[in-house]
Coordinates of C-alpha atoms in Angstrom, one line a residue:
Chain E
M11 CA -25.2 -1.2 -37.7
A12 CA -24.2 -1.3 -41.3
D13 CA -26.0 1.8 -42.2
I14 CA -24.4 4.0 -39.1
H15 CA -21.0 5.3 -40.4
P16 CA -18.7 7.6 -38.7
A17 CA -17.4 10.4 -41.1
G18 CA -15.2 8.8 -43.4
T19 CA -15.8 5.2 -43.3
G20 CA -18.3 5.0 -46.0
S21 CA -15.6 6.1 -48.3
R22 CA -14.6 3.9 -51.1
I23 CA -10.9 3.8 -50.2
I24 CA -11.6 3.1 -46.7
R25 CA -13.9 0.3 -47.7
W26 CA -11.5 -1.0 -50.1
I27 CA -9.1 -1.3 -47.3
D28 CA -11.3 -2.5 -44.6
Y29 CA -12.4 -5.4 -46.7
R30 CA -8.6 -6.7 -46.9
L31 CA -7.6 -5.3 -43.4
P32 CA -10.9 -5.2 -41.1
F33 CA -8.9 -2.6 -38.9
V34 CA -11.3 0.6 -39.4
G35 CA -14.5 -1.4 -39.0
M36 CA -13.1 -2.9 -35.7
L37 CA -12.3 0.4 -34.4
Q38 CA -15.7 1.9 -35.4
H39 CA -17.1 -1.2 -33.5
E40 CA -15.1 -0.9 -30.3
L41 CA -14.9 3.0 -30.1
Y42 CA -17.8 4.0 -31.5
E43 CA -20.7 1.9 -31.4
Y44 CA -19.4 0.1 -28.5
P45 CA -22.6 -0.2 -26.2
T46 CA -21.6 1.1 -22.9
P47 CA -23.9 0.9 -19.6
R48 CA -25.6 4.3 -19.6
N49 CA -25.2 4.7 -15.8
L50 CA -21.5 4.8 -15.6
S51 CA -20.1 7.3 -13.0
Y52 CA -16.9 9.4 -13.2
W53 CA -15.2 6.6 -11.2
W54 CA -15.2 4.9 -14.8
N55 CA -13.0 7.6 -16.4
F56 CA -9.7 6.2 -14.7
G57 CA -9.3 3.2 -17.1
S58 CA -8.8 5.5 -20.2
L59 CA -6.9 8.3 -18.0
A60 CA -4.6 5.3 -17.3
G61 CA -4.0 4.6 -20.9
I62 CA -3.5 8.2 -21.6
M63 CA -0.9 8.3 -19.1
L64 CA 0.9 5.4 -20.3
V65 CA 1.2 7.0 -23.8
V66 CA 2.4 10.3 -22.0
L67 CA 5.2 8.5 -20.1
I68 CA 6.2 6.6 -23.1
V69 CA 6.5 9.7 -25.5
T70 CA 8.3 11.8 -22.5
G71 CA 10.5 8.6 -21.9
I72 CA 11.6 8.1 -25.6
V73 CA 12.9 11.9 -26.0
L74 CA 14.5 11.8 -22.5
A75 CA 16.3 8.5 -23.4
M76 CA 17.7 10.5 -26.4
Q77 CA 19.5 12.7 -23.6
Y78 CA 20.2 10.3 -20.9
T79 CA 23.5 8.4 -20.5
P80 CA 23.3 5.0 -18.7
H81 CA 26.7 4.8 -17.2
A82 CA 27.4 4.9 -13.4
D83 CA 30.0 7.7 -14.0
Y84 CA 27.6 10.0 -16.2
A85 CA 24.3 9.2 -15.5
F86 CA 23.7 11.8 -12.6
D87 CA 25.4 14.4 -14.6
S88 CA 23.5 13.6 -17.6
V89 CA 20.3 14.2 -15.8
E90 CA 21.2 17.3 -14.5
R91 CA 22.3 18.3 -18.1
I92 CA 18.8 17.5 -19.2
M93 CA 17.5 19.5 -16.2
R94 CA 19.7 22.7 -17.1
D95 CA 20.8 22.6 -20.7
V96 CA 18.5 20.6 -22.7
N97 CA 15.6 22.7 -24.2
F98 CA 12.5 21.9 -22.1
G99 CA 14.5 19.0 -20.7
W100 CA 13.1 20.2 -17.0
M101 CA 9.7 20.1 -18.4
L102 CA 10.1 16.6 -20.1
R103 CA 11.9 15.1 -16.9
Y104 CA 9.3 16.6 -14.7
A105 CA 6.3 15.4 -16.7
H106 CA 7.8 12.0 -16.6
M107 CA 8.4 11.7 -13.1
N108 CA 5.4 13.4 -11.9
G109 CA 3.7 11.3 -14.7
A110 CA 4.6 8.0 -13.1
S111 CA 3.1 9.3 -9.7
M112 CA 0.0 10.2 -11.5
F113 CA -0.1 7.0 -13.3
F114 CA 0.1 5.1 -10.0
A115 CA -2.6 7.4 -8.5
I116 CA -5.1 6.8 -11.4
V117 CA -4.4 3.2 -11.3
Y118 CA -5.0 2.9 -7.7
I119 CA -8.3 4.5 -7.9
H120 CA -9.0 2.2 -10.8
L121 CA -8.4 -0.8 -8.6
F122 CA -10.3 0.6 -5.5
R123 CA -13.1 1.3 -7.9
G124 CA -13.1 -2.5 -9.2
L125 CA -13.0 -3.5 -5.4
Y126 CA -16.1 -1.4 -4.5
Y127 CA -18.3 -2.1 -7.5
G128 CA -16.9 -5.9 -7.8
S129 CA -15.7 -5.5 -11.3
Y130 CA -13.6 -8.4 -10.9
K131 CA -16.4 -11.0 -10.5
Q132 CA -17.8 -13.4 -13.0
P133 CA -17.1 -13.3 -16.1
R134 CA -14.5 -10.5 -15.7
E135 CA -12.0 -12.5 -13.8
L136 CA -9.4 -12.6 -16.4
L137 CA -10.0 -9.0 -16.9
W138 CA -9.1 -8.3 -13.3
I139 CA -6.0 -10.5 -13.3
L140 CA -4.5 -8.8 -16.4
G141 CA -5.1 -5.5 -14.6
V142 CA -2.8 -7.0 -11.5
V143 CA -0.4 -8.3 -14.0
I144 CA -0.2 -4.5 -15.4
L145 CA 0.3 -3.2 -11.9
V146 CA 3.1 -5.5 -11.1
L147 CA 4.8 -4.4 -14.3
M148 CA 4.0 -1.1 -13.4
I149 CA 6.0 -1.5 -10.0
A150 CA 8.9 -3.1 -11.6
T151 CA 9.2 -0.4 -14.5
A152 CA 8.7 2.6 -11.9
F153 CA 11.3 1.0 -9.7
M154 CA 14.0 0.7 -12.4
G155 CA 13.3 3.9 -13.4
Y156 CA 14.1 5.7 -10.3
V157 CA 17.4 4.2 -10.5
L158 CA 18.3 5.6 -13.7
P159 CA 19.3 9.3 -12.5
W160 CA 21.8 7.5 -10.0
G161 CA 21.2 9.8 -7.0
Q162 CA 21.4 8.5 -3.5
M163 CA 17.9 7.2 -3.0
S164 CA 18.2 5.6 -6.5
Y165 CA 21.2 3.8 -5.5
W166 CA 20.0 2.7 -2.2
A167 CA 16.4 1.9 -3.3
A168 CA 18.2 -0.5 -5.7
T169 CA 20.4 -2.0 -3.1
V170 CA 17.4 -2.5 -0.6
I171 CA 15.0 -4.0 -3.3
T172 CA 17.7 -6.3 -5.0
N173 CA 18.5 -7.4 -1.5
L174 CA 15.1 -8.6 -1.2
F175 CA 15.8 -11.6 -3.1
S176 CA 18.7 -12.7 -0.8
A177 CA 15.9 -13.8 1.6
I178 CA 15.3 -16.8 -0.8
P179 CA 16.9 -19.7 1.0
W180 CA 20.1 -21.3 -0.4
V181 CA 20.0 -19.7 -3.8
G182 CA 19.2 -15.9 -2.6
Q183 CA 22.9 -14.5 -2.7
S184 CA 23.6 -16.0 -6.2
I185 CA 20.5 -14.3 -7.4
V186 CA 21.2 -11.1 -6.1
T187 CA 24.8 -11.2 -7.6
L188 CA 23.0 -12.3 -10.9
L189 CA 20.9 -9.2 -10.8
W190 CA 23.7 -6.9 -9.8
G191 CA 26.0 -8.3 -12.5
G192 CA 28.9 -7.7 -9.8
F193 CA 29.3 -7.5 -5.9
T194 CA 27.2 -4.4 -5.4
V195 CA 24.8 -2.3 -7.3
G196 CA 27.1 -0.7 -10.0
N197 CA 27.5 0.2 -13.8
P198 CA 26.2 -3.2 -15.0
T199 CA 23.0 -3.0 -12.7
L200 CA 22.4 0.4 -14.2
N201 CA 22.8 -0.6 -17.9
R202 CA 20.3 -3.6 -17.4
F203 CA 18.0 -1.4 -15.6
Y204 CA 18.0 1.0 -18.3
A205 CA 17.2 -1.6 -21.0
L206 CA 14.5 -3.0 -18.9
H207 CA 13.1 0.4 -18.1
Y208 CA 12.8 0.9 -21.9
L209 CA 11.2 -2.5 -22.4
L210 CA 8.8 -3.2 -19.9
P211 CA 6.6 -0.2 -20.9
F212 CA 5.9 -1.8 -24.4
V213 CA 5.2 -5.1 -22.5
I214 CA 2.6 -3.2 -20.7
V215 CA 1.0 -1.9 -23.7
A216 CA 0.8 -5.4 -24.9
V217 CA -1.0 -6.3 -21.7
V218 CA -3.2 -3.2 -21.8
L219 CA -4.5 -4.6 -25.1
L220 CA -5.3 -8.0 -23.7
H221 CA -7.1 -6.0 -20.8
L222 CA -9.2 -4.3 -23.4
I223 CA -9.9 -7.2 -25.4
A224 CA -11.4 -8.9 -22.3
L225 CA -13.1 -5.7 -21.3
H226 CA -15.0 -5.5 -24.5
R227 CA -16.1 -9.3 -24.3
F228 CA -18.4 -8.3 -21.8
G229 CA -18.4 -4.5 -21.6
S230 CA -17.8 -2.4 -18.7
N231 CA -19.2 -3.2 -15.3
N232 CA -21.5 -0.3 -13.8
P233 CA -22.4 1.2 -10.3
L234 CA -25.3 -1.1 -10.0
G235 CA -23.2 -4.2 -10.8
I236 CA -26.2 -5.9 -13.0
D237 CA -25.7 -6.9 -16.6
V238 CA -26.8 -4.9 -19.5
K239 CA -29.9 -6.6 -20.5
G240 CA -31.0 -4.6 -23.6
P241 CA -30.6 -1.5 -25.7
Q242 CA -32.3 0.6 -23.0
D243 CA -29.7 -0.1 -20.7
S244 CA -26.8 1.1 -22.7
L245 CA -25.6 4.0 -25.0
P246 CA -23.1 4.1 -27.8
F247 CA -19.6 4.8 -26.6
H248 CA -19.2 7.8 -28.8
P249 CA -20.2 10.5 -28.0
Y250 CA -21.5 9.8 -24.8
F251 CA -18.6 8.6 -23.3
T252 CA -15.9 9.9 -25.2
I253 CA -17.1 13.3 -24.2
K254 CA -17.3 12.2 -20.6
D255 CA -13.8 10.7 -20.6
L256 CA -12.7 13.8 -22.3
F257 CA -14.2 16.3 -19.6
G258 CA -12.3 14.0 -16.9
L259 CA -9.1 14.2 -18.7
S260 CA -9.2 18.0 -18.8
V261 CA -10.0 18.1 -15.0
F262 CA -7.1 15.7 -14.6
L263 CA -4.7 17.5 -16.7
L264 CA -5.3 20.4 -14.3
I265 CA -4.0 18.5 -11.4
Y266 CA -1.0 16.9 -13.3
A267 CA 0.2 20.3 -14.8
F268 CA -0.2 21.8 -11.2
F269 CA 2.6 19.3 -10.0
V270 CA 4.6 19.4 -13.0
F271 CA 4.7 23.4 -13.0
Y272 CA 4.2 24.3 -9.6
A273 CA 5.5 21.5 -7.2
P274 CA 7.7 19.1 -9.5
N275 CA 9.6 17.7 -6.5
F276 CA 6.9 17.6 -4.0
L277 CA 6.2 14.0 -4.5
G278 CA 10.1 12.9 -4.7
S279 CA 13.0 12.7 -2.2
S280 CA 15.3 15.6 -2.3
D281 CA 18.2 13.1 -1.4
N282 CA 18.1 11.8 -4.9
Y283 CA 19.6 15.1 -5.9
I284 CA 22.9 14.0 -4.2
P285 CA 24.9 11.7 -6.5
A286 CA 25.1 8.0 -5.7
N287 CA 27.8 7.1 -2.9
P288 CA 28.1 3.5 -2.5
M289 CA 29.9 3.9 1.0
Q290 CA 27.5 6.1 2.7
T291 CA 23.7 5.0 3.4
P292 CA 21.1 8.1 3.8
N293 CA 19.8 7.9 7.2
H294 CA 16.3 7.5 6.1
I295 CA 15.3 5.4 3.1
V296 CA 12.0 6.0 1.6
P297 CA 10.6 4.5 -1.5
E298 CA 8.3 6.7 -3.6
W299 CA 4.7 7.1 -2.2
Y300 CA 3.3 4.8 -4.5
L301 CA 5.4 1.8 -2.8
L302 CA 5.0 2.8 0.6
P303 CA 2.3 0.5 1.8
Y304 CA 4.4 -2.5 0.5
Y305 CA 7.4 -1.0 2.2
A306 CA 5.7 -0.8 5.5
I307 CA 4.4 -4.5 5.4
L308 CA 8.1 -5.5 4.5
R309 CA 9.3 -3.6 7.7
S310 CA 6.3 -4.6 9.9
V311 CA 7.2 -8.3 9.9
P312 CA 10.4 -9.0 12.0
N313 CA 11.6 -11.9 10.1
K314 CA 13.2 -11.2 6.7
L315 CA 12.2 -14.1 4.5
L316 CA 8.6 -13.7 5.8
G317 CA 8.8 -9.9 5.6
V318 CA 9.7 -10.3 1.8
I319 CA 6.9 -13.1 1.4
M320 CA 4.3 -10.8 2.9
A321 CA 5.3 -7.8 1.0
F322 CA 5.1 -9.6 -2.4
G323 CA 2.1 -11.6 -1.1
S324 CA 0.1 -8.3 -0.5
I325 CA 0.1 -7.8 -4.3
F326 CA -0.6 -11.3 -5.1
L327 CA -3.6 -11.6 -3.0
L328 CA -5.3 -9.5 -5.4
F329 CA -4.9 -12.1 -8.4
I330 CA -7.1 -14.3 -6.1
V331 CA -9.6 -11.7 -5.2
P332 CA -12.4 -13.0 -7.7
W333 CA -12.4 -16.3 -5.7
L334 CA -11.7 -14.9 -2.2
D335 CA -14.9 -12.9 -2.5
T336 CA -17.7 -15.3 -2.1
S337 CA -20.7 -12.8 -2.6
P338 CA -22.7 -13.4 -5.7
V339 CA -23.6 -9.7 -5.9
R340 CA -21.2 -7.2 -7.5
S341 CA -22.0 -3.6 -6.4
A342 CA -21.1 -2.8 -2.6
R343 CA -24.3 -0.5 -3.0
F344 CA -26.5 -3.5 -2.5
R345 CA -24.0 -5.0 0.0
P346 CA -24.6 -3.5 3.5
I347 CA -21.6 -4.8 5.3
Y348 CA -19.2 -5.0 2.5
K349 CA -19.9 -1.3 1.9
W350 CA -18.5 -0.1 5.1
V351 CA -15.7 -2.9 5.2
F352 CA -14.5 -1.5 2.0
W353 CA -13.5 1.8 3.5
L354 CA -11.6 0.0 6.3
L355 CA -9.3 -1.2 3.7
V356 CA -9.1 2.1 2.0
I357 CA -8.0 3.7 5.6
D358 CA -5.7 0.4 6.2
V359 CA -3.7 1.2 3.0
I360 CA -3.5 4.8 3.7
A361 CA -2.1 4.1 7.2
L362 CA 0.4 1.6 5.7
G363 CA 1.5 4.4 3.5
W364 CA 2.1 6.4 6.5
V365 CA 4.1 3.7 8.5
G366 CA 6.0 3.4 5.4
A367 CA 7.2 7.0 5.2
N368 CA 8.0 7.4 8.7
P369 CA 11.1 5.7 10.7
P370 CA 10.2 2.6 12.2
E371 CA 10.1 3.7 16.0
G372 CA 7.5 3.6 18.7
L373 CA 3.8 4.1 17.5
V374 CA 4.8 3.6 13.9
V375 CA 5.8 -0.2 14.7
T376 CA 2.5 -0.8 16.4
V377 CA 0.3 0.8 13.6
G378 CA 2.2 -1.0 11.1
Q379 CA 1.8 -4.3 12.6
I380 CA -1.8 -4.0 13.1
A381 CA -2.4 -2.4 9.6
T382 CA -0.4 -5.3 8.0
F383 CA -2.4 -7.8 10.0
Y384 CA -5.6 -6.3 8.9
Y385 CA -4.7 -6.1 5.2
F386 CA -4.4 -9.9 5.4
V387 CA -7.4 -10.6 7.5
H388 CA -9.4 -8.2 5.1
F389 CA -8.5 -10.4 2.1
L390 CA -8.3 -13.9 3.5
I391 CA -11.0 -13.7 6.2
L392 CA -13.5 -11.0 5.9
F393 CA -13.7 -11.3 1.9
P394 CA -15.0 -14.9 2.1
V395 CA -17.0 -14.6 5.4
I396 CA -19.0 -11.3 4.5
G397 CA -20.0 -12.9 1.3
K398 CA -21.5 -15.8 3.2
V399 CA -23.3 -14.0 6.1
E400 CA -24.4 -10.8 4.5
Q401 CA -28.1 -10.4 3.4
P402 CA -27.8 -8.3 -0.1
R403 CA -30.3 -5.8 -0.5
P404 CA -33.0 -6.3 -3.6
L405 CA -31.2 -5.8 -7.2
P406 CA -33.2 -3.3 -9.5
V407 CA -34.5 -5.4 -12.6
S408 CA -32.5 -3.5 -15.1
I409 CA -30.2 -0.5 -15.5
G410 CA -32.8 1.2 -17.6
T411 CA -35.5 0.9 -14.8
A412 CA -33.2 2.2 -12.2
V413 CA -31.9 4.9 -13.8
L414 CA -34.6 6.3 -16.1
R415 CA -37.2 6.4 -13.6
H416 CA -35.5 9.4 -11.8
S417 CA -35.1 11.5 -14.8
E418 CA -38.7 10.7 -15.9
G419 CA -39.9 11.6 -12.6
A420 CA -38.1 14.8 -12.6
Q421 CA -39.4 15.7 -15.8
L422 CA -42.9 14.9 -15.1
G423 CA -42.8 16.4 -11.6
T424 CA -44.5 13.2 -10.1
A425 CA -42.8 12.8 -7.1
G426 CA -45.0 9.6 -6.2
A427 CA -44.3 7.6 -9.4
P428 CA -44.5 3.8 -8.8
M429 CA -41.3 2.3 -7.7
V430 CA -40.5 -0.8 -9.6
K431 CA -38.9 -3.1 -7.1
P432 CA -38.1 -6.9 -7.7
Chain N
M39 CA -18.0 -55.9 -33.7
A40 CA -16.9 -56.1 -30.3
D41 CA -13.8 -58.0 -31.5
L42 CA -13.0 -55.5 -34.1
A43 CA -13.3 -52.5 -31.8
H44 CA -11.3 -54.4 -29.2
Q45 CA -8.5 -54.8 -31.7
N46 CA -8.8 -51.3 -32.7
V47 CA -8.3 -50.1 -29.4
T48 CA -5.4 -52.4 -28.5
G49 CA -3.9 -51.4 -32.1
A50 CA -4.0 -48.0 -31.1
H51 CA -2.8 -48.2 -27.9
S52 CA 0.4 -50.0 -28.8
G53 CA 0.8 -47.3 -31.4
E54 CA 0.5 -44.5 -28.9
T55 CA 2.9 -46.1 -26.3
R56 CA 5.3 -46.0 -29.2
R57 CA 4.5 -42.4 -30.2
D58 CA 4.3 -41.3 -26.6
F59 CA 7.9 -42.6 -26.2
L60 CA 9.0 -40.6 -29.3
I61 CA 7.2 -37.3 -28.3
L62 CA 8.6 -37.8 -24.7
T63 CA 12.3 -38.3 -25.6
A64 CA 12.0 -35.6 -28.5
S65 CA 10.6 -33.2 -25.8
A66 CA 13.1 -33.9 -23.4
I67 CA 16.1 -33.4 -25.7
G68 CA 14.3 -30.3 -26.9
A69 CA 14.1 -29.0 -23.3
V70 CA 17.6 -29.5 -22.7
G71 CA 18.5 -27.7 -25.9
V72 CA 16.4 -24.9 -24.9
A73 CA 18.0 -24.7 -21.7
A74 CA 21.5 -24.8 -22.9
T75 CA 20.6 -22.1 -25.1
I76 CA 19.1 -19.7 -22.4
W77 CA 22.2 -20.2 -20.1
P78 CA 24.6 -18.1 -22.0
F79 CA 21.8 -15.2 -21.7
I80 CA 21.5 -15.7 -18.2
D81 CA 25.0 -16.0 -17.4
S82 CA 26.1 -12.9 -19.3
L83 CA 24.4 -11.0 -16.4
N84 CA 26.6 -12.6 -13.9
P85 CA 29.7 -10.5 -13.0
A86 CA 32.2 -10.1 -15.8
R87 CA 35.8 -11.1 -15.7
D88 CA 37.0 -7.5 -15.3
T89 CA 34.6 -7.2 -12.4
L90 CA 36.0 -10.4 -10.9
A91 CA 39.6 -9.1 -11.5
L92 CA 39.1 -6.2 -9.0
A93 CA 38.7 -8.7 -6.2
T94 CA 41.5 -8.0 -3.7
S95 CA 42.7 -4.9 -1.6
E96 CA 45.7 -4.4 0.2
V97 CA 45.4 -1.9 3.2
D98 CA 48.1 -0.4 5.8
I99 CA 46.4 -0.7 9.3
G100 CA 49.5 1.0 11.0
P101 CA 48.2 4.5 11.4
V102 CA 44.8 3.3 13.0
Q103 CA 44.8 4.0 16.6
V104 CA 43.2 1.9 19.1
G105 CA 39.5 2.9 19.4
Q106 CA 39.6 4.1 15.9
R107 CA 37.6 2.7 13.0
L108 CA 38.6 2.4 9.2
T109 CA 36.3 2.1 6.3
V110 CA 38.2 0.8 2.9
A111 CA 36.6 -0.3 -0.3
W112 CA 36.6 -3.8 -1.5
R113 CA 34.7 -5.3 -4.3
G114 CA 32.9 -1.8 -4.3
K115 CA 31.7 -2.7 -0.6
P116 CA 32.8 -1.1 2.3
V117 CA 35.1 -3.0 4.6
F118 CA 34.9 -1.8 8.5
I119 CA 38.5 -2.4 10.1
D120 CA 38.1 -1.6 14.0
H121 CA 41.3 -1.5 16.1
R122 CA 39.2 -2.6 19.1
T123 CA 39.8 -1.3 22.9
P124 CA 40.6 -4.1 25.5
E125 CA 36.7 -3.3 26.8
E126 CA 35.5 -3.7 23.4
I127 CA 37.3 -7.1 23.1
K128 CA 36.0 -8.3 26.6
A129 CA 32.6 -7.3 25.9
A130 CA 32.7 -9.1 22.6
E131 CA 34.3 -12.3 24.3
G132 CA 31.9 -12.2 27.3
V133 CA 28.6 -13.0 25.4
D134 CA 27.1 -16.4 26.0
V135 CA 27.4 -17.7 22.3
S136 CA 24.2 -19.8 22.6
S137 CA 22.3 -16.7 23.4
L138 CA 22.8 -15.2 20.0
R139 CA 20.7 -15.1 16.7
D140 CA 23.5 -16.1 14.6
P141 CA 25.9 -18.0 17.3
Q142 CA 29.3 -17.4 16.5
A143 CA 32.4 -16.9 19.1
D144 CA 34.4 -13.7 18.8
S145 CA 37.5 -15.8 18.6
A146 CA 36.0 -17.5 15.3
R147 CA 35.5 -13.8 13.8
V148 CA 39.0 -12.5 14.2
K149 CA 42.5 -13.3 13.6
K150 CA 44.0 -11.0 16.0
P151 CA 41.5 -9.9 18.8
E152 CA 42.5 -6.3 18.6
W153 CA 41.5 -6.1 14.8
L154 CA 38.0 -6.8 13.6
V155 CA 37.6 -6.9 10.0
I156 CA 33.9 -7.1 8.5
I157 CA 32.2 -6.3 5.5
G158 CA 30.2 -3.1 6.4
V159 CA 26.8 -4.2 4.7
C160 CA 23.7 -5.0 6.8
T161 CA 22.7 -8.5 6.3
H162 CA 19.2 -7.4 6.2
L163 CA 18.9 -5.4 3.0
G164 CA 22.2 -4.2 2.3
C165 CA 22.5 -0.6 4.0
I166 CA 25.7 0.8 5.5
P167 CA 25.5 0.6 9.1
L168 CA 26.3 3.6 11.3
G169 CA 29.4 3.6 13.8
Q170 CA 32.3 4.1 11.7
K171 CA 32.7 8.0 12.3
A172 CA 33.2 9.7 15.7
G173 CA 29.6 11.1 16.3
D174 CA 27.6 8.1 15.0
D175 CA 25.1 6.3 16.7
R176 CA 26.4 2.9 17.6
G177 CA 23.5 1.1 19.3
P178 CA 23.3 -0.2 22.8
Y179 CA 26.0 -2.8 22.2
G180 CA 28.8 -0.1 21.0
G181 CA 29.1 -1.9 17.8
W182 CA 27.0 -0.7 14.9
F183 CA 23.4 0.5 14.1
C184 CA 21.8 0.3 10.8
P185 CA 19.6 3.2 10.1
C186 CA 17.5 1.6 7.3
H187 CA 15.6 -0.8 9.5
G188 CA 17.2 -0.8 12.9
S189 CA 19.5 -3.8 13.1
I190 CA 21.8 -3.7 15.8
Y191 CA 25.2 -5.2 16.1
D192 CA 27.6 -5.8 18.8
T193 CA 31.5 -5.0 19.0
S194 CA 32.3 -8.3 17.1
G195 CA 29.8 -7.4 14.3
R196 CA 27.0 -10.0 15.3
I197 CA 23.5 -9.4 15.2
R198 CA 22.0 -8.7 18.6
Q199 CA 18.6 -6.8 17.8
G200 CA 16.6 -6.0 14.8
P201 CA 15.4 -7.8 11.4
A202 CA 18.8 -8.6 10.2
P203 CA 19.3 -12.7 10.0
L204 CA 23.0 -12.8 10.1
N205 CA 26.1 -11.4 11.6
L206 CA 28.3 -8.8 9.6
V207 CA 30.2 -11.0 7.2
V208 CA 33.9 -11.6 7.8
P209 CA 35.5 -11.2 4.4
P210 CA 38.5 -13.7 3.4
Y211 CA 41.6 -11.7 4.7
E212 CA 45.4 -12.2 5.9
F213 CA 47.9 -10.2 7.6
T214 CA 50.8 -10.1 5.1
G215 CA 52.8 -8.2 7.5
D216 CA 52.6 -6.7 11.1
T217 CA 50.3 -3.8 9.9
M218 CA 49.4 -5.1 6.5
I219 CA 46.4 -6.9 5.4
K220 CA 45.3 -8.2 2.2
I221 CA 41.2 -8.5 1.9
G222 CA 40.1 -11.0 -0.7

């Protein structure tokens, strides 16, 4: 350990500093030597991608904030000024709004990766919970950011979402008035949303750091879902995974850049280019795509309070997933039933997204109710029951034996190499 | 030995009750202090005095013809003023009150039967229902229809179908003249 130094850390100045402020050594340990399971697939790229998107959003957001005016009379015009007059303003704003979409897409893939490979299981429960906390903070931040341009969708999204709290018995209406700072969504609401939209990303950064501390305590899970048992199971993070993450990043940036430069409004709603009008509700209110499933659950329940409880509940269920899943085996690769049921959840969430995007009539309502019902059945019934009844396939002895035998077999050309099975 | 140990335990015990009491009272006073300090921060988010000052609107309803509907702003919200036709009044009064989700007789919702004054904000999630303009979809009860989540109101502004839990709210108002009303 002590004799391997990345470039620079061996210098006397660095050592002088590190003796007093053990930061360089920590970075070296966590980003360079950090032993990482050698079998990580590209599904493991999305954590670092999410971190990079968070930085992109903060940087674009700070420069946008320097041009934006948080006042009900000027907000819309100041955003249009950013689009038309500010140098590269259009690019920064498109990068910010599409960046939010990309951030959610990445985080959702990251989350489903965790669900498939059982990354939330002992001893990574807190790591998972911190991830869900980040998701909740992201939703709050994205919602408040969406209000800032003060278009029709901004205004009515703010109205509908804040009104969710009016479902709380007795104190609901007072809470809504408190949130608004008035009798409707108005200038005080815009001002406080702006303040919080600026604050929350830094709270997210703090929770991300906790997420990383929890991650580095036991290291990454891996596609086999078994623990690293020795040096033959892992590789140092640098250069093996830095280069893999960078390659994934460059592929991702192509997709991101496509949206920013060629389809910047594809993911948004054109109604938000109409200035907010408190006297007229748009005929069809839809949230941004990343909130559609929750919105679908909200609408599918015919009772207001229950609808609100279930929409929030759909997220809060994620907090208790480590205890709902009773299977001792992490990776779905070795779980013959869960492996397929997992994809039902993916289809279910996509169906909910479709329901949320369409007006609640006819087939949409039926599909919405079935999909909502399934969502809760999946977590509350299938998760615990499958863990109990399923017969998992045998696990490999170690990551090393499972992945190295393939490459060795290929090198030697011995197709019939003895298989090591427990 | 046993005696000594016993004495020690009781001694420590009585000392701890005293200390427990001090810790408890000190924490209680501390909690009250913290709550009192937090309250100004929270209350600052409530409507400010200038917001509260804009709380009444006066409207001349003389020009509104029978069957016409007028929208005015009160506290930043739309207020629907409906000069109801005799048929609409009859429809509103003829409903079996006990069959309603939010049971309320039409007579309890109006000061003069021909004038219905209600806040035009859907009690579900705050959208503005359709029905004020000539071509709008008024829903099967001839009242208002909320396009957001499909709540349907009758000619008295009462909830008849859809997710909204309550009738459209009647704001506080009074007739200050034959054709003048003051809302708020």
